[in-house]
mmCIF file of C-alpha atoms in Angstrom:
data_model
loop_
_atom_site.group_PDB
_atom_site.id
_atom_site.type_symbol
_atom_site.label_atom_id
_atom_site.label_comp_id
_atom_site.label_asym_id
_atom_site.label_seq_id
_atom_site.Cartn_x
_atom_site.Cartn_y
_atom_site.Cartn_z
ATOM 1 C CA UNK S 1 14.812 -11.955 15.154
ATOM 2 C CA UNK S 2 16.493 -12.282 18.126
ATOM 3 C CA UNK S 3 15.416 -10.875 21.382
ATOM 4 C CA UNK S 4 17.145 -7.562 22.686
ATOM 5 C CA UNK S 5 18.141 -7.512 26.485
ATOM 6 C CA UNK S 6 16.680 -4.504 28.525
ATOM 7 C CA UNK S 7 20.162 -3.803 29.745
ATOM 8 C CA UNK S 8 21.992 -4.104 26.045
ATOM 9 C CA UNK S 9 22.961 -0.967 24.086
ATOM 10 C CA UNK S 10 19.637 0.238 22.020
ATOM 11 C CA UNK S 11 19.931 -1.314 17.846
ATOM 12 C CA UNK S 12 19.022 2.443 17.106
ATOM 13 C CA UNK S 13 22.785 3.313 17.758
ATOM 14 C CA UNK S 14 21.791 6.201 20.383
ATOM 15 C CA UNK S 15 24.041 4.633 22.761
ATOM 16 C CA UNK S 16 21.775 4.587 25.468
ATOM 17 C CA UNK S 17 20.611 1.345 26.604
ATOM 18 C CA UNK S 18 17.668 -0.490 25.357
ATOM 19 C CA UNK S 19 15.422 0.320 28.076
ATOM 20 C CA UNK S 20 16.559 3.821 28.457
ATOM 21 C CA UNK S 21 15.596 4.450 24.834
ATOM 22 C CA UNK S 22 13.370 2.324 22.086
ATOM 23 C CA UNK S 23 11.920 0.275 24.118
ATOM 24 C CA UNK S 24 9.259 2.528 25.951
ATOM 25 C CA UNK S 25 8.593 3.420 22.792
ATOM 26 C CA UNK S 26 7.710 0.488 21.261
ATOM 27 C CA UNK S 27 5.913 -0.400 24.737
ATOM 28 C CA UNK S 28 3.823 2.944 24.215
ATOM 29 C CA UNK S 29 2.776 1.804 20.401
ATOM 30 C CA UNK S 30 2.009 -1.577 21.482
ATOM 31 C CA UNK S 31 -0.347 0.255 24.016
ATOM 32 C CA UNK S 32 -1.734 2.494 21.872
ATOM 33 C CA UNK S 33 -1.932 -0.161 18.812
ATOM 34 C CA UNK S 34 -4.139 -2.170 21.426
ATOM 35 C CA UNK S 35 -6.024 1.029 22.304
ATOM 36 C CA UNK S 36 -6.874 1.779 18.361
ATOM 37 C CA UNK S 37 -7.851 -1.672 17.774
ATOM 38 C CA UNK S 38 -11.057 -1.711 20.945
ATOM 39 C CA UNK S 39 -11.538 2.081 19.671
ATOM 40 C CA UNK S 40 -12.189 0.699 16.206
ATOM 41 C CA UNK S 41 -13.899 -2.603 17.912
ATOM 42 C CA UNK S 42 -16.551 -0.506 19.713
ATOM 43 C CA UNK S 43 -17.318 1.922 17.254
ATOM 44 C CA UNK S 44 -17.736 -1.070 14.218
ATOM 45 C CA UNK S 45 -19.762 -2.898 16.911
ATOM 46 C CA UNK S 46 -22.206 0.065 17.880
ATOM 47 C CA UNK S 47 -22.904 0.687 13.960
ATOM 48 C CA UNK S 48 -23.759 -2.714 13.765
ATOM 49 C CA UNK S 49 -26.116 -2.437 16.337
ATOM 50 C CA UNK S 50 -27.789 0.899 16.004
ATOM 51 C CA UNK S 51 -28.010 0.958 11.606
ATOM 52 C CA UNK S 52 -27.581 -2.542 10.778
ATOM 53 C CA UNK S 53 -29.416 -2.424 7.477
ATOM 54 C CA UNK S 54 -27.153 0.623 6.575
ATOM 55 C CA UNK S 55 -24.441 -0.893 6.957
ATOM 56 C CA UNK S 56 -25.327 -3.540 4.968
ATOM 57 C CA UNK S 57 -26.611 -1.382 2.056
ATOM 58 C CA UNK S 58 -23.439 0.674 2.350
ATOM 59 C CA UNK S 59 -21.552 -2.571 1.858
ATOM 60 C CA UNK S 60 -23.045 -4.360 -1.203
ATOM 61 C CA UNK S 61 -24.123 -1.088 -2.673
ATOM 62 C CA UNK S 62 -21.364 1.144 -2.242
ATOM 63 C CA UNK S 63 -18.261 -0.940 -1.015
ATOM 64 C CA UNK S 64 -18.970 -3.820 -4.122
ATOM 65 C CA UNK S 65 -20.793 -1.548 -6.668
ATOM 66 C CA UNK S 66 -17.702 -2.606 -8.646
ATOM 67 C CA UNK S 67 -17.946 -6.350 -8.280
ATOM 68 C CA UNK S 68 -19.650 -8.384 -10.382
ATOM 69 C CA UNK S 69 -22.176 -11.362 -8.131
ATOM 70 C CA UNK S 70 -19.748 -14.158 -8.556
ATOM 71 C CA UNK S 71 -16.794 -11.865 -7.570
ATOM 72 C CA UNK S 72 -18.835 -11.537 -4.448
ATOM 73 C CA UNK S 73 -19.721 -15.089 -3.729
ATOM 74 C CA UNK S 74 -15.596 -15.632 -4.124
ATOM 75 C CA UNK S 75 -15.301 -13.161 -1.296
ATOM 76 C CA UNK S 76 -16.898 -15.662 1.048
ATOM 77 C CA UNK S 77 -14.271 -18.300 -0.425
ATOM 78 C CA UNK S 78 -11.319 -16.885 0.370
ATOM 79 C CA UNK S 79 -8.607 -18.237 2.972
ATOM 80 C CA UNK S 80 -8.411 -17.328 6.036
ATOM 81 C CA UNK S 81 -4.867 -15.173 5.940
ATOM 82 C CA UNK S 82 -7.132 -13.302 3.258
ATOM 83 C CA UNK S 83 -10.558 -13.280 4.401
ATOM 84 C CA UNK S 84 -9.115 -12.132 7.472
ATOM 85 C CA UNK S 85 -7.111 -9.053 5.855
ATOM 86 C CA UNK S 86 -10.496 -8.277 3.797
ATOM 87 C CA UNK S 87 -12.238 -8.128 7.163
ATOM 88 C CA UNK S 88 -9.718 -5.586 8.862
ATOM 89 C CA UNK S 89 -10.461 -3.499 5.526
ATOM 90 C CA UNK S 90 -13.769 -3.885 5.239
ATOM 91 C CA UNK S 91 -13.891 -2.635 8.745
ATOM 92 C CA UNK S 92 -11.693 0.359 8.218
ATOM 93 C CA UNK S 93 -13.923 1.713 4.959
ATOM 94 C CA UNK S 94 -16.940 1.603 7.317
ATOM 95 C CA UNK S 95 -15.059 4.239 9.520
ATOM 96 C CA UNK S 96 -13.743 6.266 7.139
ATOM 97 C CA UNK S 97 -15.700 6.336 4.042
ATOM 98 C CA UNK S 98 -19.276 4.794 4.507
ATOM 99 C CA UNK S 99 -22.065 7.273 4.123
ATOM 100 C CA UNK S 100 -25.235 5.564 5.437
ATOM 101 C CA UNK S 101 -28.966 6.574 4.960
ATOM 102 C CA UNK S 102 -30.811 7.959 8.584
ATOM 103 C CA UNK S 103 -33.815 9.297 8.378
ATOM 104 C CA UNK S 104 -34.717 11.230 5.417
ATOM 105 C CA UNK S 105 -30.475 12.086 4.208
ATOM 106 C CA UNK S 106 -27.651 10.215 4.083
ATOM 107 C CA UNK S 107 -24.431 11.209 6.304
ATOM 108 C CA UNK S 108 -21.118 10.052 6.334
ATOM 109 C CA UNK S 109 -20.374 7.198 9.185
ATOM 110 C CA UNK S 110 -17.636 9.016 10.715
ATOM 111 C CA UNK S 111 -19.628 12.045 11.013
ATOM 112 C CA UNK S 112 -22.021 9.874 13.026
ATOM 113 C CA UNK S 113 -19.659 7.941 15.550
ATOM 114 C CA UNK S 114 -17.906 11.857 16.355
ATOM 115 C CA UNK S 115 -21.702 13.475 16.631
ATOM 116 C CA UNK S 116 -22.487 13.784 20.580
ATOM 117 C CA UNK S 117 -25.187 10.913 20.695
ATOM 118 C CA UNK S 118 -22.335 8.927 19.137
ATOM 119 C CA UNK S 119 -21.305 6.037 21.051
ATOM 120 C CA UNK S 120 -18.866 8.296 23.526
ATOM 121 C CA UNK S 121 -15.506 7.943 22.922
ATOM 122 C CA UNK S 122 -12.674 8.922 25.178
ATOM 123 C CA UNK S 123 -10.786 11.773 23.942
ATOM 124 C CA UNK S 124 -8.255 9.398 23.102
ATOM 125 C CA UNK S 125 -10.218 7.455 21.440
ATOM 126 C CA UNK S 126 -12.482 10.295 19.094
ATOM 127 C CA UNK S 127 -8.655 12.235 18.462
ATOM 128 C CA UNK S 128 -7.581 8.566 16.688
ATOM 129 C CA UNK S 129 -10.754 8.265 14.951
ATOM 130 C CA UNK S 130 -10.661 11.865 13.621
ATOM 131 C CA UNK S 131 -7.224 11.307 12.617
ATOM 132 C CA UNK S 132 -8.066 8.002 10.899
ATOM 133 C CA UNK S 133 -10.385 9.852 7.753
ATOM 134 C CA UNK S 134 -8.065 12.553 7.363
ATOM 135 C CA UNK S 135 -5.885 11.674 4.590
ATOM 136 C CA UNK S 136 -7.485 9.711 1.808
ATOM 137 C CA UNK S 137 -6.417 6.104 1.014
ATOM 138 C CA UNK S 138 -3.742 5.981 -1.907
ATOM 139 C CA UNK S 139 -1.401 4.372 -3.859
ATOM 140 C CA UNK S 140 2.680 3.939 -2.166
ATOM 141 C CA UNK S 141 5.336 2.634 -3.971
ATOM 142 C CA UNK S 142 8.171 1.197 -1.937
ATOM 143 C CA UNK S 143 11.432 3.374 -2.550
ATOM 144 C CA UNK S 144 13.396 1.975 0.320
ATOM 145 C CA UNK S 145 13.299 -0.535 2.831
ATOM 146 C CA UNK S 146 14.525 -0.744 6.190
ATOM 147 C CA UNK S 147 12.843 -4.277 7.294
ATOM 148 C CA UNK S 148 11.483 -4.332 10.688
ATOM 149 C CA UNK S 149 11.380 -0.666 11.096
ATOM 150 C CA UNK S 150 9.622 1.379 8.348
ATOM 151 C CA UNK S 151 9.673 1.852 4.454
ATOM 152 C CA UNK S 152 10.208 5.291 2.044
ATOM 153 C CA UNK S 153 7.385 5.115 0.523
ATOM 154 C CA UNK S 154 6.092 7.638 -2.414
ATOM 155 C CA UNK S 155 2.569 8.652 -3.114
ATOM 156 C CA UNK S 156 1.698 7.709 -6.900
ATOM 157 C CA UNK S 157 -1.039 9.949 -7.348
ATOM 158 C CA UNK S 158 0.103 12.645 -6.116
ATOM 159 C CA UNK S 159 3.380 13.561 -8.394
ATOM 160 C CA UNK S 160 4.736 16.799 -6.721
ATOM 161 C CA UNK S 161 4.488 14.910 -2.809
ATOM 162 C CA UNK S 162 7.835 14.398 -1.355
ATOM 163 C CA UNK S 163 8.792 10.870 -0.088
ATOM 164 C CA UNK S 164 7.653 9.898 3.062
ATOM 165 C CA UNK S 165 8.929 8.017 5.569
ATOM 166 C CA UNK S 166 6.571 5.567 7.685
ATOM 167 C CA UNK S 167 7.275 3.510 10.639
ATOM 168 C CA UNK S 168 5.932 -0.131 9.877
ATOM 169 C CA UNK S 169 7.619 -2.938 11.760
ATOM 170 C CA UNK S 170 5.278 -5.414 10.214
ATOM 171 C CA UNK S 171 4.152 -4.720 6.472
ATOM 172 C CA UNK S 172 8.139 -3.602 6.212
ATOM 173 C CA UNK S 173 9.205 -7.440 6.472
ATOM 174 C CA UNK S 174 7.251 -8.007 3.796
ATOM 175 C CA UNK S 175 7.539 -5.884 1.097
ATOM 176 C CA UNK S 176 10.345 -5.557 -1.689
ATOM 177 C CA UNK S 177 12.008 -2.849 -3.605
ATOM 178 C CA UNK S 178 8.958 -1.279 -6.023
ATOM 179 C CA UNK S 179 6.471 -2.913 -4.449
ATOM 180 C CA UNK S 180 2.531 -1.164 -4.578
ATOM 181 C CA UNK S 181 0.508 -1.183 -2.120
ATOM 182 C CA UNK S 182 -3.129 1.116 -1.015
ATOM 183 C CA UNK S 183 -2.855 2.506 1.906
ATOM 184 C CA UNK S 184 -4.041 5.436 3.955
ATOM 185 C CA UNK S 185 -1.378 7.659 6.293
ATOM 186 C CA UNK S 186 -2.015 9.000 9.854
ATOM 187 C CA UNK S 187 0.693 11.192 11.391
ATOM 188 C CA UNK S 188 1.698 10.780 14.935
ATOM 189 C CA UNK S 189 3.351 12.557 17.105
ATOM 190 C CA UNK S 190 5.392 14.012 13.845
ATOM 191 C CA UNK S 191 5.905 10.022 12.379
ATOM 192 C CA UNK S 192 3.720 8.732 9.676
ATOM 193 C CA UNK S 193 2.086 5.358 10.264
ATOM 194 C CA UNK S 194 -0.050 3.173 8.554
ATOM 195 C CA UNK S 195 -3.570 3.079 9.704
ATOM 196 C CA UNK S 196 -4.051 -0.593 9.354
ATOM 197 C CA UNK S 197 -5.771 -0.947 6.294
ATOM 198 C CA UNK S 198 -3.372 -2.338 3.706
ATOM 199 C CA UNK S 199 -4.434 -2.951 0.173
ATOM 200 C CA UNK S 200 -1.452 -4.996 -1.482
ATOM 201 C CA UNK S 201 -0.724 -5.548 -5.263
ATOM 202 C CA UNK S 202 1.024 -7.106 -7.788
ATOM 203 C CA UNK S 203 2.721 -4.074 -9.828
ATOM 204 C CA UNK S 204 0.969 -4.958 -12.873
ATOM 205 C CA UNK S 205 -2.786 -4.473 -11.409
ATOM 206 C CA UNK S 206 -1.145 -1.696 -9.582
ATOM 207 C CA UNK S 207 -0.403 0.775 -12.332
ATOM 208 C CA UNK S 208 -3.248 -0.534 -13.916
ATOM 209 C CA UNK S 209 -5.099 0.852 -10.939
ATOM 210 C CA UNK S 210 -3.032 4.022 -11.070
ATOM 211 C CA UNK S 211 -3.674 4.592 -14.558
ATOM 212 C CA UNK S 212 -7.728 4.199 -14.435
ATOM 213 C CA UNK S 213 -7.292 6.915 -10.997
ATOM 214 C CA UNK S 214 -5.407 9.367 -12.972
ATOM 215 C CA UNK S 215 -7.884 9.020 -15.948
ATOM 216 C CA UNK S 216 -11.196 9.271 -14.080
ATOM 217 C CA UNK S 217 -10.280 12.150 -12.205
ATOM 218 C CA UNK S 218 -8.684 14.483 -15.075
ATOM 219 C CA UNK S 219 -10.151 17.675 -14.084
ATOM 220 C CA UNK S 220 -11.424 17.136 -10.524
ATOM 221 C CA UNK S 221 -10.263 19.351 -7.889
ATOM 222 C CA UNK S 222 -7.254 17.320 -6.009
ATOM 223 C CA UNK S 223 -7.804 16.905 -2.222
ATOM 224 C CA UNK S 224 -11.797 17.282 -3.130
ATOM 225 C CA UNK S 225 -14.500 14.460 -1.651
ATOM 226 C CA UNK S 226 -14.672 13.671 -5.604
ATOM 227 C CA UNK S 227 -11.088 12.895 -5.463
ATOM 228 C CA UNK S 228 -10.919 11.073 -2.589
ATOM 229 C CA UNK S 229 -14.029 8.891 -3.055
ATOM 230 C CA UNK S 230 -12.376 8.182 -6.453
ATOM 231 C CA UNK S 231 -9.280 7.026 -5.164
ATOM 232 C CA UNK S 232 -11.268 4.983 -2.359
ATOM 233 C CA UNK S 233 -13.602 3.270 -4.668
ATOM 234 C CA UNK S 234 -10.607 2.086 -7.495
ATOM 235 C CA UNK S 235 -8.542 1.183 -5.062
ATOM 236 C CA UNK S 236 -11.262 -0.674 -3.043
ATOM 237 C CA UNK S 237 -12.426 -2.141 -5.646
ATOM 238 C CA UNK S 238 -9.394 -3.556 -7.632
ATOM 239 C CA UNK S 239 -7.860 -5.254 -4.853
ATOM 240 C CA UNK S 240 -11.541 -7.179 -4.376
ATOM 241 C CA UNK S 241 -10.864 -8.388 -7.940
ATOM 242 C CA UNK S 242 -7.450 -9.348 -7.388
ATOM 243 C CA UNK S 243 -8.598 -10.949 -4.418
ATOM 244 C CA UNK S 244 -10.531 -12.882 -6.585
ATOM 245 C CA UNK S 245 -8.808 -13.689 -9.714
ATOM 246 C CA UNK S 246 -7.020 -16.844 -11.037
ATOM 247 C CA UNK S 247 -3.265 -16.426 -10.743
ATOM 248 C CA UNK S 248 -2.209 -15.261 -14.295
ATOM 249 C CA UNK S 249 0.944 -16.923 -15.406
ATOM 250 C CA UNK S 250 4.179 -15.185 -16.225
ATOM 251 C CA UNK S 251 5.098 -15.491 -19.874
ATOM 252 C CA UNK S 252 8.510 -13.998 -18.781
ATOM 253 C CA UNK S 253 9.348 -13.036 -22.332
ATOM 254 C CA UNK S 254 11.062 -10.066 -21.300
ATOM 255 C CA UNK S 255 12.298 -11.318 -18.414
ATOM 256 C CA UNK S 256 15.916 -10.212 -17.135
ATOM 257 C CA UNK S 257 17.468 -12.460 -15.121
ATOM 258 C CA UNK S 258 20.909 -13.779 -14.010
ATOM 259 C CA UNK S 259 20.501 -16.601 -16.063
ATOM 260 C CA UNK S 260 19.565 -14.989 -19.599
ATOM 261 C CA UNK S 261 22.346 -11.796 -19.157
ATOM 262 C CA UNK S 262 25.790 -11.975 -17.166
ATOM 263 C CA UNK S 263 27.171 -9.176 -15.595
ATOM 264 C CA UNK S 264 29.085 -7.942 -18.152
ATOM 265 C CA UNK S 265 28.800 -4.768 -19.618
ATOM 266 C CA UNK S 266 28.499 -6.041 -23.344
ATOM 267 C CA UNK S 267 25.337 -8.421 -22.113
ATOM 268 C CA UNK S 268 23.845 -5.132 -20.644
ATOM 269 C CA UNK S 269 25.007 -2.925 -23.864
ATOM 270 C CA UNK S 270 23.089 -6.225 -25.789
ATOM 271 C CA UNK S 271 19.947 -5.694 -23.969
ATOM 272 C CA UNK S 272 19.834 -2.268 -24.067
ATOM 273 C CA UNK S 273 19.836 -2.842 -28.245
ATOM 274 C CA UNK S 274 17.026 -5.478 -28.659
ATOM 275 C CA UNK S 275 13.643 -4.611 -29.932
ATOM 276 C CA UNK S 276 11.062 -6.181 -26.603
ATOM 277 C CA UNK S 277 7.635 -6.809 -27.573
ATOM 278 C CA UNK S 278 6.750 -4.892 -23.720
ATOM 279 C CA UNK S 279 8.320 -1.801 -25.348
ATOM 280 C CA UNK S 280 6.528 -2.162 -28.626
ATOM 281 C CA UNK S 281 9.266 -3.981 -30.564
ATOM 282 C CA UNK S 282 10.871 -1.080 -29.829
ATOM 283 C CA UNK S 283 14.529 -1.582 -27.869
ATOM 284 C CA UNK S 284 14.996 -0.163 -24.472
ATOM 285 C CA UNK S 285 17.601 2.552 -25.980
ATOM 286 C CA UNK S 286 15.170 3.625 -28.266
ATOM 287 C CA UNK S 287 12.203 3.819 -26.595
ATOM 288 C CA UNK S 288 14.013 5.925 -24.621
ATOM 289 C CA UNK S 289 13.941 8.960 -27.471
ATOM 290 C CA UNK S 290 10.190 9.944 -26.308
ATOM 291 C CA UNK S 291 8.352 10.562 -22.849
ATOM 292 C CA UNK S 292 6.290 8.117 -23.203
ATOM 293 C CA UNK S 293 9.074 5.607 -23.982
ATOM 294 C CA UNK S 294 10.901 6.668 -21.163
ATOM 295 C CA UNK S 295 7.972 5.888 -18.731
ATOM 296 C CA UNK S 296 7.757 2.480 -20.123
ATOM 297 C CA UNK S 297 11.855 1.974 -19.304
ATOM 298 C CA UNK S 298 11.678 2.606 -16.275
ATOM 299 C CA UNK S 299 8.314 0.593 -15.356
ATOM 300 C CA UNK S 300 10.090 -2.053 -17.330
ATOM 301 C CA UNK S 301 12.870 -2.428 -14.951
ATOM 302 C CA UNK S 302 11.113 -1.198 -11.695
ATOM 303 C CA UNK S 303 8.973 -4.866 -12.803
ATOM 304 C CA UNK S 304 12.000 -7.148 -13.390
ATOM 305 C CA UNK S 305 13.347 -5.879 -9.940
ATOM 306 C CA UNK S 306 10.511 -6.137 -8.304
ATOM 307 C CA UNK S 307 9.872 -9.771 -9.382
ATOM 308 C CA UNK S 308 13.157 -11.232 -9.314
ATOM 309 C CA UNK S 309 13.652 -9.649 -5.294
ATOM 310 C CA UNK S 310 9.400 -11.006 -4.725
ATOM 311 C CA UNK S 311 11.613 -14.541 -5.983
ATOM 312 C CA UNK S 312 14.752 -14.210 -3.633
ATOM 313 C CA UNK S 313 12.144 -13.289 -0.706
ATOM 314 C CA UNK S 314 10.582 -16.887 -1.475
ATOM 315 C CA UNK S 315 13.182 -19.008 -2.686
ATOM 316 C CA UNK S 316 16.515 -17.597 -1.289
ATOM 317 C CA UNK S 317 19.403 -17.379 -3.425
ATOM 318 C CA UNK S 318 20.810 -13.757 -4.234
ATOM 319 C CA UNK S 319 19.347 -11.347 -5.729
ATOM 320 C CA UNK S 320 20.083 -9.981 -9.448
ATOM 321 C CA UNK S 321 22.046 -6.714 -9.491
ATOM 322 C CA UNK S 322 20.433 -4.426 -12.000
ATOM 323 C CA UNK S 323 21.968 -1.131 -11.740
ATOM 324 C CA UNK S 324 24.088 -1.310 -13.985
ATOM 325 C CA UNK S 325 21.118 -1.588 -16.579
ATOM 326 C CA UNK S 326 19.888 1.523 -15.122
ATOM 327 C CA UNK S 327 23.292 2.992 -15.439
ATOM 328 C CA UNK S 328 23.553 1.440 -18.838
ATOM 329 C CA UNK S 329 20.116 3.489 -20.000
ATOM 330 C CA UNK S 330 21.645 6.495 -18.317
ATOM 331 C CA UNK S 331 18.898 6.098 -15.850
ATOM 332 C CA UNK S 332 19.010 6.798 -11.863
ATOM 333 C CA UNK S 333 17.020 3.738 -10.071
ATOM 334 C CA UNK S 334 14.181 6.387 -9.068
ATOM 335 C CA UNK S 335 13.337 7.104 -12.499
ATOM 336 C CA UNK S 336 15.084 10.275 -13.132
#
């Protein structure tokens, strides 16, 4: 990306010039991105040192209840892009949902490191980490993109929440169109940010993820500690295993591309008409008849997008234009 002058006109199209406008901005969040990091530094580093063997029970006990011992072992295998990543997260659990035993009870860690023989914090620095546990992690799907600045994302388990936009300049280069990722919010200075944690997914373990969430916590109390530590321990404990797993290969029976249907509408009318084994046999028009059906339309093509922009991302080339098989299905692009 190229560099923008301090004297050129700000990208953000406020007419002002660059150092008049977004760049004290992004000056403060560097600051205050380097600030959060030796908050969260000091306060992993005085756990370590004052319950060390909580921290490790937490961990294995807690953290990888869900893991199986050679899932474990693989931990300490991966590379270092991931290892590193499961480190940050690791990290970020500790603060915000560890509950270690002292003395004769056990008490949340981030009940600890705000408690007055705590490991004093500026007010800075205890306002972040109160900030940091307040919204549970959870499930975003990408709606739209705006690479280099922030993402719309949409909070999965939650159905009624309204899209949110979050300002990401990182993790927003990244992702594509439907993409899944666990994640937990923190609002700043009215702008939603990520807290640093990021969970990513394929959108197959994804909604798998989703799907065990939703079922596990039919009739709990939403926005409850049950809730949340249901949330935190699926999510946690799916992406170990994916982490982990041996890359699954993609039958692609289903598979739309540009190669197997042209643009023309009688190739998309075609589609729409064949029985796919994904749907049950059942064709796309069809399984559209039932509620059910419909869900499984719409996941259908939120995967073939997904995977076929994933493929551009890598590869290059252009990308497949599938609205008008959404527009084919009578079907807006956000599932509606």
């Amino acid at each position: 990306m190229q560099k923008i002058g301090r004297n050129e006109p700000c990208p953000c199209g406020s007419g002002k010039k660059y150092k008049k406008c977004c760049l004290a901005k992004e000056q403060e969040n560097t600051i205050r991105q380097r600030d959060e990091a030796t908050v969260a530094r000091s306060a992993l580093e005085w756990l370590s040192a004052t319950f060390p063997d909580g921290i490790r029970t937490a961990v294995q006990t807690s953290l990888f209840s869900g893991l199986k011992k050679a899932e474990k072992l693989a931990l300490d295998e991966l590379e270092p892009g991931k290892s590193e990543m499961l480190t940050i997260n690791i990290g970020e659990w500790l603060l915000t949902e560890a509950k270690i035993p002292v003395q004769d009870d056990v008490a949340p860690v981030r009940e600890l490191l705000l408690a007055p023989e705590g490991p004093g914090f500026s007010d800075v620095g205890r306002r972040w980490l109160s900030s940091l546990g307040e919204r549970p992690l959870s499930l975003y799907e990408v709606q739209q993109l705006n690479p280099g600045e922030g993402v719309l994302v949409k909070d999965l388990l939650l159905g009624d929440a309204p899209e949110v936009w979050v300002s990401e300049k990182k993790l927003s280069q990244r992702l594509v169109q439907w993409d899944i990722f666990g994640a937990r919010l923190v609002l700043h200075d009215d702008e939603y940010r990520l807290s640093g944690a990021v969970y990513p997914f394929q959108r197959e373990t994804a909604t798998s993820c989703k799907a065990k969430i939703l079922r596990k916590a039919k009739g709990v109390e939403p926005g409850s500690e049950a809730a949340r530590e249901i949330c935190s321990s699926l999510i946690t404990t799916e992406w170990f295993k994916s982490l982990v797993a041996p890359p699954s290969a993609d039958s692609g029976e289903d598979t739309v591309s540009a190669q197997q249907v042209d643009l023309s509408s009688d190739s998309f009318e075609k589609w729409a008409e064949e029985p796919l084994a994904s749907l049950g046999d059942r064709s796309p028009r069809n399984a559209l008849r039932t509620a059910a059906g419909r869900k499984a339309v719409v996941e259908l093509l939120k995967n073939h997008e997904n995977q076929n922009a994933h493929h551009v991302r890598i590869f290059g080339g252009e990308p497949f234009g599938f609205e008008p098989l959404w527009g084919v299905l009578g079907l807006k692009r956000n599932g509606e």
